[in-house]
PDB file of C-alpha atoms in Angstrom:
ATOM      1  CA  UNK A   1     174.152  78.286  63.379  1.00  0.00           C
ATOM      2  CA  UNK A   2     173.888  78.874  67.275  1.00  0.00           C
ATOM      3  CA  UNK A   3     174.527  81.846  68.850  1.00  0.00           C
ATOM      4  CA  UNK A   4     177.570  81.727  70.701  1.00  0.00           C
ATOM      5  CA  UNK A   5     177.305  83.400  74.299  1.00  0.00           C
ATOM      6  CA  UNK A   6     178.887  85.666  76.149  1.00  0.00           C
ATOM      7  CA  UNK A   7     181.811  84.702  78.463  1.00  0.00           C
ATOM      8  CA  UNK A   8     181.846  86.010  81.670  1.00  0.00           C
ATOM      9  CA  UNK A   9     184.082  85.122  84.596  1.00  0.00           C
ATOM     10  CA  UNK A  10     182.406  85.348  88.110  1.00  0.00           C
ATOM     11  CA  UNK A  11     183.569  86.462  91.629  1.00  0.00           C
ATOM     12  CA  UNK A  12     182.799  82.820  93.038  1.00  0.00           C
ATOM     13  CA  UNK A  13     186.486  81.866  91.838  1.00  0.00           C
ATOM     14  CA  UNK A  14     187.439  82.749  95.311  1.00  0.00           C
ATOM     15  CA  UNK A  15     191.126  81.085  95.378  1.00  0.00           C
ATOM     16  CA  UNK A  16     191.937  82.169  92.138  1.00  0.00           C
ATOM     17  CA  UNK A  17     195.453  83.917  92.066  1.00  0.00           C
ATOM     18  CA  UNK A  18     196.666  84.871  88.894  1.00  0.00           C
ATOM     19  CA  UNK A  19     194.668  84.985  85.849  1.00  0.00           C
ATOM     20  CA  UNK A  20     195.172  82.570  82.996  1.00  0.00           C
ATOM     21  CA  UNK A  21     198.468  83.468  79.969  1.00  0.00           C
ATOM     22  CA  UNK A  22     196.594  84.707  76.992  1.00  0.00           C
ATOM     23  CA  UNK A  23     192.991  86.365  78.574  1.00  0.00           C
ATOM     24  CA  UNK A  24     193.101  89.069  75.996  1.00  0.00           C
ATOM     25  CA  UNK A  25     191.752  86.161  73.393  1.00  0.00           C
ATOM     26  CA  UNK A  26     188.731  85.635  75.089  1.00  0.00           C
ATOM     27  CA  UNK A  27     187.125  88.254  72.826  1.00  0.00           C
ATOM     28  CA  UNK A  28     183.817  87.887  73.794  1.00  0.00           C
ATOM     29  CA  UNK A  29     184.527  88.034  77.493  1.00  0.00           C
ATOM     30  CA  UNK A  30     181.551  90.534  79.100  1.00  0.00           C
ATOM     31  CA  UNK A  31     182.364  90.223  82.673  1.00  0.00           C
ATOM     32  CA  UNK A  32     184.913  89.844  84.673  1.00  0.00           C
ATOM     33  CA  UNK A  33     184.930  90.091  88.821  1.00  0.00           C
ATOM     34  CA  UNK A  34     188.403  90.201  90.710  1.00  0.00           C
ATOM     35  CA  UNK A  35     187.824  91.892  94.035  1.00  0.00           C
ATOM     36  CA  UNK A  36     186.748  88.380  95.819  1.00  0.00           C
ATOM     37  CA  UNK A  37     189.753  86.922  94.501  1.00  0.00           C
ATOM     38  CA  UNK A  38     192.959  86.828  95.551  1.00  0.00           C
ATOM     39  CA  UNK A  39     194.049  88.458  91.641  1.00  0.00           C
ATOM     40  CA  UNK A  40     196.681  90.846  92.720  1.00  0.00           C
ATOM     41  CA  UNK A  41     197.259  92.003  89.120  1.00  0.00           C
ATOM     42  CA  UNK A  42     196.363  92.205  85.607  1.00  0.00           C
ATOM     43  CA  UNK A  43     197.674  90.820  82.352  1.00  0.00           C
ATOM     44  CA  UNK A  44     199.274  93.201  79.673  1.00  0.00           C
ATOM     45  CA  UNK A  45     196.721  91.608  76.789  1.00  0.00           C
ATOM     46  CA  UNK A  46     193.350  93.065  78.849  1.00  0.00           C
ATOM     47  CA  UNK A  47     193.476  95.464  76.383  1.00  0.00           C
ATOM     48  CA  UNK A  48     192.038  93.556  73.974  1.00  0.00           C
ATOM     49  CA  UNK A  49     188.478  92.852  76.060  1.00  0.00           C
ATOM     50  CA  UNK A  50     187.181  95.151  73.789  1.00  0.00           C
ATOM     51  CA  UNK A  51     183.694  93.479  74.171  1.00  0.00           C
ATOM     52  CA  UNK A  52     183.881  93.913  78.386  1.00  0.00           C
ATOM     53  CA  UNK A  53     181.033  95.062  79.307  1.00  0.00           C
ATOM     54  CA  UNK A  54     181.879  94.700  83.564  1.00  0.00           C
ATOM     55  CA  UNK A  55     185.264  94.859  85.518  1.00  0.00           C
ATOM     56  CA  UNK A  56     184.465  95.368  89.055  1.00  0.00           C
ATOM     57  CA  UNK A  57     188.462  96.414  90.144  1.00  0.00           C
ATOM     58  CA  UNK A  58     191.382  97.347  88.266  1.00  0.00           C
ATOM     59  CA  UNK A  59     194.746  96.928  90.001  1.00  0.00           C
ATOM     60  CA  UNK A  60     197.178  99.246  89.187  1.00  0.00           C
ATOM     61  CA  UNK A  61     200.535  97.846  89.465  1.00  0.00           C
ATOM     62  CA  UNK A  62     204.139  98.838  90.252  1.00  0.00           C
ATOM     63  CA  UNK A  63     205.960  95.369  88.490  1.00  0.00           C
ATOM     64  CA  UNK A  64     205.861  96.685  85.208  1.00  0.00           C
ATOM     65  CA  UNK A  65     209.540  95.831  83.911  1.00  0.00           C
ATOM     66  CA  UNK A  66     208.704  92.378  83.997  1.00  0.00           C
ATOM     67  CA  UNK A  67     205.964  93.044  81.253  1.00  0.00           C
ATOM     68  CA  UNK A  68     203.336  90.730  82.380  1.00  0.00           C
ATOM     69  CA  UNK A  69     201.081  93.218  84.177  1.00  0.00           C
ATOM     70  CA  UNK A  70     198.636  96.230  83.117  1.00  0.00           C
ATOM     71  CA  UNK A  71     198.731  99.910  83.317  1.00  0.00           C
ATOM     72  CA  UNK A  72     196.297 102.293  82.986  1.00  0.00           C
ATOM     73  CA  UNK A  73     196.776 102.951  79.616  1.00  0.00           C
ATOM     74  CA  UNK A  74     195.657  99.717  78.668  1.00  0.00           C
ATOM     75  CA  UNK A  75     191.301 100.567  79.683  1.00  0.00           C
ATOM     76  CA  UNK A  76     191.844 102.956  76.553  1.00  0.00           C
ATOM     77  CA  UNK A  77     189.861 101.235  74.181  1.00  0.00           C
ATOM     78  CA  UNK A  78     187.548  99.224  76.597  1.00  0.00           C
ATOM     79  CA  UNK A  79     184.640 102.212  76.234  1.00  0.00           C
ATOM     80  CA  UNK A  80     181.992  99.530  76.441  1.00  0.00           C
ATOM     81  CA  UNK A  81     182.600  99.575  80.585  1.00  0.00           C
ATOM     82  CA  UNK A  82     179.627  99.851  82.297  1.00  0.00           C
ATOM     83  CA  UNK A  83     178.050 100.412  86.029  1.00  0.00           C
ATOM     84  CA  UNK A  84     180.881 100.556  88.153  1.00  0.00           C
ATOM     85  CA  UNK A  85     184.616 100.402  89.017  1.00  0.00           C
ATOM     86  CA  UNK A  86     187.181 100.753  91.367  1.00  0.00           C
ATOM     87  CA  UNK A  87     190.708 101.665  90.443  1.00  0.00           C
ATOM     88  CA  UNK A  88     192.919 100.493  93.278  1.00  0.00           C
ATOM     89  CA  UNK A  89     196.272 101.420  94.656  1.00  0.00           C
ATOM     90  CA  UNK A  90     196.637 104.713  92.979  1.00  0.00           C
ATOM     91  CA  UNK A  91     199.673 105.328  94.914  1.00  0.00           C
ATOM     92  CA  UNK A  92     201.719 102.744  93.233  1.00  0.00           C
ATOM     93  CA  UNK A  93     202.104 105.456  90.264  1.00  0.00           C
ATOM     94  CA  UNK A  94     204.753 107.868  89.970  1.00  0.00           C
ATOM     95  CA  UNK A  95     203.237 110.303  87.348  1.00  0.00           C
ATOM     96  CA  UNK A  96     199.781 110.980  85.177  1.00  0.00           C
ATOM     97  CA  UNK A  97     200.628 109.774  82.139  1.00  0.00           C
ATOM     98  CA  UNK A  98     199.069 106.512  82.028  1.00  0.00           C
ATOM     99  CA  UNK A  99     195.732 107.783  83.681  1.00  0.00           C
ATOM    100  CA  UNK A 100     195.227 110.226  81.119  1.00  0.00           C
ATOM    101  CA  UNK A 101     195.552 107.219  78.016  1.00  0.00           C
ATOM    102  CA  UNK A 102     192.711 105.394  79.844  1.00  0.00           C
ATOM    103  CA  UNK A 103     190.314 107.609  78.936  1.00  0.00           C
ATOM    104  CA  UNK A 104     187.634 107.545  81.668  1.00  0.00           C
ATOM    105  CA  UNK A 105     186.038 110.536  80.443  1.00  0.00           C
ATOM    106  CA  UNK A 106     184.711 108.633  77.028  1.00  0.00           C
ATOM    107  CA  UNK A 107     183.334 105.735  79.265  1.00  0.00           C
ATOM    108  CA  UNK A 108     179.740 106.717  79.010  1.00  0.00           C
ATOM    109  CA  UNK A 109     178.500 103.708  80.470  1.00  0.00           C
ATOM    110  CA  UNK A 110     179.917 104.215  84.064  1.00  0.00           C
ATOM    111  CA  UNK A 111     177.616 105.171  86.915  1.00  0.00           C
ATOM    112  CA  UNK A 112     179.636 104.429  89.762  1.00  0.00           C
ATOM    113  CA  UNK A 113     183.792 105.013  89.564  1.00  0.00           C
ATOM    114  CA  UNK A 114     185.806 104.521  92.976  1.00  0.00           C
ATOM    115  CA  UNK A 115     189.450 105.951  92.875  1.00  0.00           C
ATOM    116  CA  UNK A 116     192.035 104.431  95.846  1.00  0.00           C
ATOM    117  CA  UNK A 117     194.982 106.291  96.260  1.00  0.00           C
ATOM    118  CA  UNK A 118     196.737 103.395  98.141  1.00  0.00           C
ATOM    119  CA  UNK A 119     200.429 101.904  97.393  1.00  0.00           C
ATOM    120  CA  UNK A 120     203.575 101.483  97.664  1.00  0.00           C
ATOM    121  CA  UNK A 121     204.472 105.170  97.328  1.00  0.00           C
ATOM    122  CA  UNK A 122     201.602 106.746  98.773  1.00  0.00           C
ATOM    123  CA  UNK A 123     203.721 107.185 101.635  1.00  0.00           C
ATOM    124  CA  UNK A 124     206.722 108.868 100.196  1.00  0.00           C
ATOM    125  CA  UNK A 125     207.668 112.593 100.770  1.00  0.00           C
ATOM    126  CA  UNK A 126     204.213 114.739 101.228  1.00  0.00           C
ATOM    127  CA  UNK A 127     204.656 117.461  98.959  1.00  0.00           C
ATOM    128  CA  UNK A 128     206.161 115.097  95.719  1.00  0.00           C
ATOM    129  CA  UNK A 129     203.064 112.536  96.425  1.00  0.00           C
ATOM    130  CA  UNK A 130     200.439 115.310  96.498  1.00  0.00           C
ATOM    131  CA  UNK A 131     201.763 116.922  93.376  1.00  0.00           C
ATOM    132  CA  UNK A 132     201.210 113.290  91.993  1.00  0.00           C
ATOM    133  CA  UNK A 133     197.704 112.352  93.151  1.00  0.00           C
ATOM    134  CA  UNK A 134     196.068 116.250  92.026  1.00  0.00           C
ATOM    135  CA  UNK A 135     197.478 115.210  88.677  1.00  0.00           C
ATOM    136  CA  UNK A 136     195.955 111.379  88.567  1.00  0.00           C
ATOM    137  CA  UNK A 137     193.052 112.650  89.642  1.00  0.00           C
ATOM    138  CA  UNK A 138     192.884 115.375  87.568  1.00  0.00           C
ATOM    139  CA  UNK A 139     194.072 112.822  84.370  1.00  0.00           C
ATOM    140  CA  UNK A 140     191.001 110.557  85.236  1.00  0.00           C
ATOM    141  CA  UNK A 141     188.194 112.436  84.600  1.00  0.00           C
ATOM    142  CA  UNK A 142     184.702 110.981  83.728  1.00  0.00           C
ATOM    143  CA  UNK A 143     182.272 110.984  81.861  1.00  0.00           C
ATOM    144  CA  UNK A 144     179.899 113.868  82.374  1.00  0.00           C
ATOM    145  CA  UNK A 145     176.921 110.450  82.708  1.00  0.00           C
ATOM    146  CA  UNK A 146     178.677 109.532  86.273  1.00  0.00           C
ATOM    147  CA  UNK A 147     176.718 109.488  88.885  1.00  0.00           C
ATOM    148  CA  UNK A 148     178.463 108.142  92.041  1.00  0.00           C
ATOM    149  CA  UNK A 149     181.771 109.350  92.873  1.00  0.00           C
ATOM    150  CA  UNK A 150     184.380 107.408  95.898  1.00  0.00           C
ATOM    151  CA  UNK A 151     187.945 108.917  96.208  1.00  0.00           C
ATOM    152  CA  UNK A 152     189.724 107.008  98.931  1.00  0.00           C
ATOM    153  CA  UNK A 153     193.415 108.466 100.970  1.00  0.00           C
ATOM    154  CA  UNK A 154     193.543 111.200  98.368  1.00  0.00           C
ATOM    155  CA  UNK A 155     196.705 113.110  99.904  1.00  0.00           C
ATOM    156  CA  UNK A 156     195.820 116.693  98.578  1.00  0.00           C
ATOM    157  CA  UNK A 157     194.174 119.000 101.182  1.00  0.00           C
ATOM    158  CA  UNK A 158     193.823 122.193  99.574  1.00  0.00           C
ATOM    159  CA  UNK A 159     192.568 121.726  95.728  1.00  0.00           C
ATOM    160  CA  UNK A 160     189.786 120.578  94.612  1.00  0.00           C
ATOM    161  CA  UNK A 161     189.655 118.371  90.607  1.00  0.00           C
ATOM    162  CA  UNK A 162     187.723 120.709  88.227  1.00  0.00           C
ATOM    163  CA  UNK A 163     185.991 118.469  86.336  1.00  0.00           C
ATOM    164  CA  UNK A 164     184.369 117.206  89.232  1.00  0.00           C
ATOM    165  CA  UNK A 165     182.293 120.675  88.418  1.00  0.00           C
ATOM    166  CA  UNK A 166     181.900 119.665  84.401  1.00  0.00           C
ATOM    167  CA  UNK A 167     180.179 116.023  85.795  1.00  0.00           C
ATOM    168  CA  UNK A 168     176.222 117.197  85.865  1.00  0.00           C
ATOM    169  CA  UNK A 169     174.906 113.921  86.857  1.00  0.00           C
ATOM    170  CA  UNK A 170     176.717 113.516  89.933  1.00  0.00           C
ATOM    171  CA  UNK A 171     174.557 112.527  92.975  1.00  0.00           C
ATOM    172  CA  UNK A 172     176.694 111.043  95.446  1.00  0.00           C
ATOM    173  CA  UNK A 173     180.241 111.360  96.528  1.00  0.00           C
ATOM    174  CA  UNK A 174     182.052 109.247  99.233  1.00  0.00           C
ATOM    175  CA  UNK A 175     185.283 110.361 100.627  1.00  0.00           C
ATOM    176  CA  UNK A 176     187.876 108.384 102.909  1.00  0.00           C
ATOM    177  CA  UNK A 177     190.771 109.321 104.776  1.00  0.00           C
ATOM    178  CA  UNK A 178     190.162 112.748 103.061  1.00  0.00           C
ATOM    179  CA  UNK A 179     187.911 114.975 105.390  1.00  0.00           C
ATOM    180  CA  UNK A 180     189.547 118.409 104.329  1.00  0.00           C
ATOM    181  CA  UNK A 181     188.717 117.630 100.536  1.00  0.00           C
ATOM    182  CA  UNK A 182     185.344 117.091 101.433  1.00  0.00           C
ATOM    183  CA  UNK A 183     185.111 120.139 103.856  1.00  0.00           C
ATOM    184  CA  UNK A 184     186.169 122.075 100.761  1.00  0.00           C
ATOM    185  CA  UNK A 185     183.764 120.692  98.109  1.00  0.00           C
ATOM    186  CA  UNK A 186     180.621 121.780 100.536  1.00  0.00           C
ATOM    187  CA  UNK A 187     181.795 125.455 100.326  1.00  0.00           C
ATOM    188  CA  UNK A 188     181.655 124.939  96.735  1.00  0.00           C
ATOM    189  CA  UNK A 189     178.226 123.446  96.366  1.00  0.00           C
ATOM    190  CA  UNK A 190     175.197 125.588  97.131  1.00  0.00           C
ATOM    191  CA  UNK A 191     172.822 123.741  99.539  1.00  0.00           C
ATOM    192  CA  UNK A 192     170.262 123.118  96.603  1.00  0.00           C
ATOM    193  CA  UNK A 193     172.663 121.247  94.568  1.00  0.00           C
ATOM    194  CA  UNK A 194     175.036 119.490  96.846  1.00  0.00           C
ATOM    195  CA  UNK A 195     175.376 116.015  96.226  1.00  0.00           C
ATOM    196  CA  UNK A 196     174.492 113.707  99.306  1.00  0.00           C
ATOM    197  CA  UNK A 197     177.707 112.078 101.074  1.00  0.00           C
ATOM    198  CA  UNK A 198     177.672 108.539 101.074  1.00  0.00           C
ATOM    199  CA  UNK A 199     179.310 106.293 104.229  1.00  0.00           C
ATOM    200  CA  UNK A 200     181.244 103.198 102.322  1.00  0.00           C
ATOM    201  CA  UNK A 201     180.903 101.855  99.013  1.00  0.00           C
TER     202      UNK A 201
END
């Protein structure tokens, strides 16, 4: 019998809007690249890409009563994630829950995790949106194997996530639209085991 190959769909799909009904029963799907697309969100049934082995972006999404798109909660059982990802628009959540059920931190694979805290309500009342992005952020931690670390327009000025101090591989972090943060995280690092500070990712 042949062996069957691995599916993978590729950023060259440029025009591609919405991905097709039923993409949770392409069960051997390994890859899958949105950011070049113009994907704006993600089917409920990604949850069962259990053999995924690459997702470049992960939209988080506020149109959730209609049932049709993701939520955090739905990487939980995709531990076979590997090299890197970017979580986008952060902002569109209004509580921790669902980042704590994806389970970042048993993603051993990762090397490279980028966390946007854009959206819809990352502009609502300072004090109610902070309290909401130190508890994402403090929901998705990683696996102790991550090496690069990007937090973009994280509102919170004045703490700083603890496990970012129980993540021994870390080599690089980026941070932007979130000087003071990174300000902070110097004092915390002695000069012989800062990480370096990368420009973009």
């Amino acid at each position: 019998m042949q062996k069957k190959e691995p599916l993978s769909v590729f950023r060259q799909f440029t025009s591609l809007k919405r991905l097709p009904v039923g993409l949770g029963k392409l069960v051997r799907l390994r890859r899958l690249e949105l950011e070049a697309t113009l994907v704006r969100y993600i089917p409920t049934d990604v949850e069962g890409l259990t053999c995924l082995r690459y997702l470049d972006v992960f939209m988080v999404s506020r149109d959730t009563q209609k049932n049709e798109t993701s939520t955090l909660s739905d990487l939980m059982n995709l531990n076979h994630l590997r090299g890197k990802l970017k979580i986008d628009r952060l902002g569109e959540l209004k509580e921790a829950n669902d980042a704590k059920k994806a389970n970042l931190h048993n993603k051993k694979h990762f090397r490279d995790l980028c966390l946007r805290f854009s959206g819809i309500y990352a502009h609502e009342e300072k004090s109610m949106r902070m309290t909401v992005d130190e508890n994402v952020l403090e929901a998705l931690q990683p696996h102790p194997n991550l090496q690069m670390l990007h937090i973009w327009d994280y509102s919170v000025e004045d703490s700083v996530p603890h496990h970012i101090f129980d993540t021994p591989s870390l080599r690089t972090f980026n941070f932007v639209e979130c000087d003071t943060l990174k300000e902070r995280l110097i004092q915390y690092f002695p000069g012989d085991t800062r990480p370096s500070w990368a420009s973009n990712w």
